[in-house]
Short mmCIF file of the C-alpha atoms (twelve columns), coordinates in Angstrom:
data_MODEL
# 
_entry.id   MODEL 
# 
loop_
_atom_site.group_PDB 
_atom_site.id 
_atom_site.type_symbol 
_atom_site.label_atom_id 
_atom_site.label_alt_id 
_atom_site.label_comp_id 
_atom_site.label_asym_id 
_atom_site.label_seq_id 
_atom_site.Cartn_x 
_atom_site.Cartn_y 
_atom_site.Cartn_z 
_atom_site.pdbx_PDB_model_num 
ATOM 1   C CA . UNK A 1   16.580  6.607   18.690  1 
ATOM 2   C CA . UNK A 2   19.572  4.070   17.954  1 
ATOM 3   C CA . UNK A 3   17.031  1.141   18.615  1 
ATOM 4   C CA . UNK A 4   14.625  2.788   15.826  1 
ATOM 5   C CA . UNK A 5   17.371  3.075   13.108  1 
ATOM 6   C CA . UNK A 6   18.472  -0.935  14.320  1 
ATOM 7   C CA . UNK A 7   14.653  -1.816  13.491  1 
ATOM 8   C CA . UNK A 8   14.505  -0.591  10.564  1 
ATOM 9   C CA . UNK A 9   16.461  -2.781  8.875   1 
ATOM 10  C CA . UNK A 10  15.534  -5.932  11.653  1 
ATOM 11  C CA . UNK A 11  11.790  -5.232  10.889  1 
ATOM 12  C CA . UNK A 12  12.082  -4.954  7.205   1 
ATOM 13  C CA . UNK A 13  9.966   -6.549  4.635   1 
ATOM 14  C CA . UNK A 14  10.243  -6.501  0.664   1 
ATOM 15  C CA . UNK A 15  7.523   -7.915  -1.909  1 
ATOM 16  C CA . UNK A 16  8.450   -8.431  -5.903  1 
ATOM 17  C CA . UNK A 17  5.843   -9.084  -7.715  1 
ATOM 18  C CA . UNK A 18  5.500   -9.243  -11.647 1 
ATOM 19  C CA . UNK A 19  1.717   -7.406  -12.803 1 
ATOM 20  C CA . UNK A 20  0.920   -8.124  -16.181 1 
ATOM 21  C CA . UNK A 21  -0.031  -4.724  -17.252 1 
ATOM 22  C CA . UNK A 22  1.806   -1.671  -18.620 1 
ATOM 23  C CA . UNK A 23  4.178   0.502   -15.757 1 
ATOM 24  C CA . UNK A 24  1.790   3.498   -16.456 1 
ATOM 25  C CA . UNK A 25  -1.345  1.319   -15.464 1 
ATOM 26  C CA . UNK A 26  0.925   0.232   -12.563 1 
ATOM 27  C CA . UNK A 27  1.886   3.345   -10.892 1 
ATOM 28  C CA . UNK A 28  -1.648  4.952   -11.445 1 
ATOM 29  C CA . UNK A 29  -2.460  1.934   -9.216  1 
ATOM 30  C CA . UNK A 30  -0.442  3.776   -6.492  1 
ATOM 31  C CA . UNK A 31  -1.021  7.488   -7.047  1 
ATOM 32  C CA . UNK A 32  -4.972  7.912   -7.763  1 
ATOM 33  C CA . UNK A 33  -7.089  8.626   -4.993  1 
ATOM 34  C CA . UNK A 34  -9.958  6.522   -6.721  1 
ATOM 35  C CA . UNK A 35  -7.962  3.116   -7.223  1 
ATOM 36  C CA . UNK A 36  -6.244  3.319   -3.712  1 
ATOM 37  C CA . UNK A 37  -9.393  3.339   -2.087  1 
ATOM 38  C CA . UNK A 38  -10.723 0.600   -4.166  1 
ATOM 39  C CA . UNK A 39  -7.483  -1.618  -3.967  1 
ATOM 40  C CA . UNK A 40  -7.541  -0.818  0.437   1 
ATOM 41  C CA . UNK A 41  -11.352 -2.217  0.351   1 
ATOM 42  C CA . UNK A 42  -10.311 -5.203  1.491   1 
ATOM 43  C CA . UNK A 43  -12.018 -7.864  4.011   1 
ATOM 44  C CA . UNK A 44  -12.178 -6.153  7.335   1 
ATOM 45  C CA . UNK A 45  -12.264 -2.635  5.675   1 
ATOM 46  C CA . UNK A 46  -15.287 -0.436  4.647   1 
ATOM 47  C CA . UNK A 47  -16.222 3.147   4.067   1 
ATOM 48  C CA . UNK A 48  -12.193 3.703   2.551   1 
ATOM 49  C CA . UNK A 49  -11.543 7.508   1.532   1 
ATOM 50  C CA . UNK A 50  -8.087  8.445   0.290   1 
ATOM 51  C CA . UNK A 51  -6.445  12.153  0.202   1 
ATOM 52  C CA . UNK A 52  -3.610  11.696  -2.625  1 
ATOM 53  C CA . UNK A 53  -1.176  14.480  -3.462  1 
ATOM 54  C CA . UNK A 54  1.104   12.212  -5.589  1 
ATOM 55  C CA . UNK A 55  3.882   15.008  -5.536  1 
ATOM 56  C CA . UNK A 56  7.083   15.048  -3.106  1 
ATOM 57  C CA . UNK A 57  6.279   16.749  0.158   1 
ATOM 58  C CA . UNK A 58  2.097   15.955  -0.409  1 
ATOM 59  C CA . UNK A 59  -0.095  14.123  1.644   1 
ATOM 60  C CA . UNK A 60  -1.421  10.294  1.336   1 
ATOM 61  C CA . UNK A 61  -4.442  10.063  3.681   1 
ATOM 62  C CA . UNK A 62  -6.234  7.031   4.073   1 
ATOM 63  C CA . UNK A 63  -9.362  6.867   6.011   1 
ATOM 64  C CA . UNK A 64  -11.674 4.113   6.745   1 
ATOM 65  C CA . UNK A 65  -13.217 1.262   9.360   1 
ATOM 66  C CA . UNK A 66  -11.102 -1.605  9.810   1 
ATOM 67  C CA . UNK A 67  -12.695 -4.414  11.826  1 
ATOM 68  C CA . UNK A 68  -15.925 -1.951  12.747  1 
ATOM 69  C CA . UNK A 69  -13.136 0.551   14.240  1 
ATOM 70  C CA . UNK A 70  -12.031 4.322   12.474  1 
ATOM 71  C CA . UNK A 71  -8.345  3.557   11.428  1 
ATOM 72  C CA . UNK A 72  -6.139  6.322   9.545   1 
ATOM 73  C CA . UNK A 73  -3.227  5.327   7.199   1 
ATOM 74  C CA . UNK A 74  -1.063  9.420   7.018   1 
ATOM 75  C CA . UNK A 75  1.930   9.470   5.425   1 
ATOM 76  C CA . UNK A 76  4.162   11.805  3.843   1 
ATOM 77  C CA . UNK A 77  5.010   11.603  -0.098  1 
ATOM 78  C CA . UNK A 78  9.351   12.266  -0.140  1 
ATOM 79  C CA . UNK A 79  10.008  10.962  -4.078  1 
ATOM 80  C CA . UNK A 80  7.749   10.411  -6.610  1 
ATOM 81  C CA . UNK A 81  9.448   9.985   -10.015 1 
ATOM 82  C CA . UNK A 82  6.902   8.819   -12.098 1 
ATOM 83  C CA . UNK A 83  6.594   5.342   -13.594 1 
ATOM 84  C CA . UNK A 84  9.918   4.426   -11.864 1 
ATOM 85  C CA . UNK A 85  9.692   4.762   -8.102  1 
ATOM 86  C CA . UNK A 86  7.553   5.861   -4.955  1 
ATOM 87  C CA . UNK A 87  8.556   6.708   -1.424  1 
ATOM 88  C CA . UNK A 88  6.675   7.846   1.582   1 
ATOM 89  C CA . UNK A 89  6.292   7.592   5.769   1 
ATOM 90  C CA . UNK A 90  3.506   5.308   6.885   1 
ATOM 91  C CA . UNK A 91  1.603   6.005   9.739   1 
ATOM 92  C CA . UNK A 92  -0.994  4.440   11.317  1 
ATOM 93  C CA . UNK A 93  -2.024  3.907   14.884  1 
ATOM 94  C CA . UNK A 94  0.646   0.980   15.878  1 
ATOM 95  C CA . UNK A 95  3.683   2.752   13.936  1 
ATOM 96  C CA . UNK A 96  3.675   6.214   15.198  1 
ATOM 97  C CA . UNK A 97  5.827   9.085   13.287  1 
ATOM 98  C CA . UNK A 98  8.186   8.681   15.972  1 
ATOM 99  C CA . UNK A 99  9.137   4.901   14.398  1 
ATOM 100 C CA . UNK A 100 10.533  6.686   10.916  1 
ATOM 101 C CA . UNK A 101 8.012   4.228   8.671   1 
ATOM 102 C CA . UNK A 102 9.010   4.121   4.995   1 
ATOM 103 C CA . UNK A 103 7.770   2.586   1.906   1 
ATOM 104 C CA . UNK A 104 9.175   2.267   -1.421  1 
ATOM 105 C CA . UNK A 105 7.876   0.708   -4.269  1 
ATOM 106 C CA . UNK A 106 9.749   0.752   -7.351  1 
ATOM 107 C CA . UNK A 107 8.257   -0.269  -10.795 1 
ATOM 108 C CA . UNK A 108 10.460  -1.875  -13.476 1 
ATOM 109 C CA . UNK A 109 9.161   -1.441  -17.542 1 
ATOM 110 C CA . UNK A 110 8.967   -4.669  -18.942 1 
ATOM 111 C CA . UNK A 111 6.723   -3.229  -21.668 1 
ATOM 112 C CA . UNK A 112 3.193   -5.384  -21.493 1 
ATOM 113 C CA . UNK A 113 4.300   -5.939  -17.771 1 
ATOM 114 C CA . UNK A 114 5.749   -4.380  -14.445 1 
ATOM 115 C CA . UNK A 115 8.214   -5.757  -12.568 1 
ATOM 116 C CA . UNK A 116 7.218   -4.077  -9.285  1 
ATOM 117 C CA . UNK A 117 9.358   -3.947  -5.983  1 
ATOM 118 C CA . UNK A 118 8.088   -3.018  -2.627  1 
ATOM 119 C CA . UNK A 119 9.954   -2.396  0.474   1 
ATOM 120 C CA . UNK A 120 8.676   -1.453  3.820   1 
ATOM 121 C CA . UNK A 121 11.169  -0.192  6.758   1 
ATOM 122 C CA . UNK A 122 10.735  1.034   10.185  1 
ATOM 123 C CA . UNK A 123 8.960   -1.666  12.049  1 
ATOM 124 C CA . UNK A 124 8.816   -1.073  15.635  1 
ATOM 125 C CA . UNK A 125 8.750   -4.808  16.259  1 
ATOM 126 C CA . UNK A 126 7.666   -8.089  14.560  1 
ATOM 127 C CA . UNK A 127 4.588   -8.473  14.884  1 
ATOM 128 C CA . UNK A 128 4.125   -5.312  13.179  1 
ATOM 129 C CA . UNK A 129 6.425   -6.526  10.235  1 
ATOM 130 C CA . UNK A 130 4.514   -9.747  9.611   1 
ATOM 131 C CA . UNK A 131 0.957   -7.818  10.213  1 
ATOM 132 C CA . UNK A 132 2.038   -5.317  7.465   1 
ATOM 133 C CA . UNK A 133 3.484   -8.642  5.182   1 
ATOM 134 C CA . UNK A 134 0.082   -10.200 5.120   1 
ATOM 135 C CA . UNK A 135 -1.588  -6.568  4.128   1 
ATOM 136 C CA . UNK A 136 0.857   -5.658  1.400   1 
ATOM 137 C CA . UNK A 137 0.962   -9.234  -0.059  1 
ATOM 138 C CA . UNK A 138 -2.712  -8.830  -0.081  1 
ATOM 139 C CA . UNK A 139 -2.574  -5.561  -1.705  1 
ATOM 140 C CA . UNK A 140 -0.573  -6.440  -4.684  1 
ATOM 141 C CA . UNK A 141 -2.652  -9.737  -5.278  1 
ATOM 142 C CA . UNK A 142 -5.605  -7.794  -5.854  1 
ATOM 143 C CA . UNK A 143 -3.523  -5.424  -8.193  1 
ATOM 144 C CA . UNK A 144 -2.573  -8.951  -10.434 1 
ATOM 145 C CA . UNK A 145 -5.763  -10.445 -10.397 1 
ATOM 146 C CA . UNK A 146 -7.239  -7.033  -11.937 1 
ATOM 147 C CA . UNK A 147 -4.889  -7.224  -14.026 1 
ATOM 148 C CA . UNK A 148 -4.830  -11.085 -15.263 1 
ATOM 149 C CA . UNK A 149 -8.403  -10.216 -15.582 1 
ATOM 150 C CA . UNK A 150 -8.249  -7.659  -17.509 1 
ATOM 151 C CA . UNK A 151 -10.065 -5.828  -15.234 1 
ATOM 152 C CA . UNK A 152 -8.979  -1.978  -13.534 1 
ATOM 153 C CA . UNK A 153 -7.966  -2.605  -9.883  1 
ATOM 154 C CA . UNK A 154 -10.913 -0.443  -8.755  1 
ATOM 155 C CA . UNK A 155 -13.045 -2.966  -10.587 1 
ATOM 156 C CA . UNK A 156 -12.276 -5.757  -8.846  1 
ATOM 157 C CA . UNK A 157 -12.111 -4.226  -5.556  1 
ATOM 158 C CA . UNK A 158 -15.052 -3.239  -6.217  1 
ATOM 159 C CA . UNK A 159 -16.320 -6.513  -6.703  1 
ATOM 160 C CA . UNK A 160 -14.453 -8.293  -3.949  1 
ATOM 161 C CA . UNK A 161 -15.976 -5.325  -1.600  1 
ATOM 162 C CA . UNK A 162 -19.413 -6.732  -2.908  1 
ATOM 163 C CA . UNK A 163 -18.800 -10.534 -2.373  1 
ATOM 164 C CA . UNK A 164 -18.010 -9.659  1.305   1 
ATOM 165 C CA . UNK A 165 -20.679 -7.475  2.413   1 
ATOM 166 C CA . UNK A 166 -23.075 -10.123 0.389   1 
ATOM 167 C CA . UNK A 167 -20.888 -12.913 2.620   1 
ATOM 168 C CA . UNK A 168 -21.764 -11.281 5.566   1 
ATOM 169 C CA . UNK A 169 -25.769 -10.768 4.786   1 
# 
């Protein structure tokens, strides 16, 4: 168990990220069933549904095909204060419970804007860490180009979901 708590700061990984939209657009981002699923369509995913109890001690389910397998993202929501800051466990086949997962994202009110901070702990090795990186990086730039665009994140997943399958044909 020592080794786990050691990871969890060796393995950690933070992305900051200003989103040109208001913190309340921001944070529904993060706690709507509807725009999670649209914002997790990304390439290599299909056929995303999301379970979102956006309430300490509910449930974040995320369902879909990643890479023509069934994946599940589970986690656990421990603090939701809204418009301010989000934490819950992450599981998902290659970070079991047993690794103690976290993620917190924390938004920041810059009026028009969002200053928006997300950390991820509880890697049970690199690999992991960097996998997760690329995925969350990817995540948020979806979440600013809505937004540049003036566009609602399930929008433009939406539409990036589209170009892909049409890539594909």
């Amino acid at each position: 168990m020592a080794d786990h708590a050691a990871n969890a700061e060796t393995f950690r990984l933070e992305v900051r990220r200003t989103i040109p939209r208001p913190v309340a657009e921001v944070y529904a981002a993060w706690t709507t069933a509807d725009a999670i699923a649209q914002w997790m369509a990304m390439p290599g995913c299909e056929q995303v549904k999301v379970q979102c109890e956006a309430r300490a001690g509910g449930r974040l389910v995320i369902d879909l095909v990643h890479q023509g397998k069934p994946w599940r993202e589970d986690g656990t929501w421990l603090e939701v204060v809204p418009n301010r800051r989000l934490r819950f466990t992450w599981v998902t086949p290659e970070t079991p419970a047993a690794v103690n997962s976290v993620v917190t994202v924390e938004f920041t009110d810059r009026g028009a804007s969002t200053d928006l901070t997300l950390t991820h702990t509880g890697f049970p090795n690199q690999q992991e860490r960097d996998s997760h990186d690329a995925g969350w990086q990817q995540i948020v730039d979806v979440i600013i180009a809505a937004a540049k665009a003036g566009l609602t994140v399930a929008t433009l997943a939406r539409a990036a979901l589209e170009l892909q399958r049409a890539s594909r044909a």
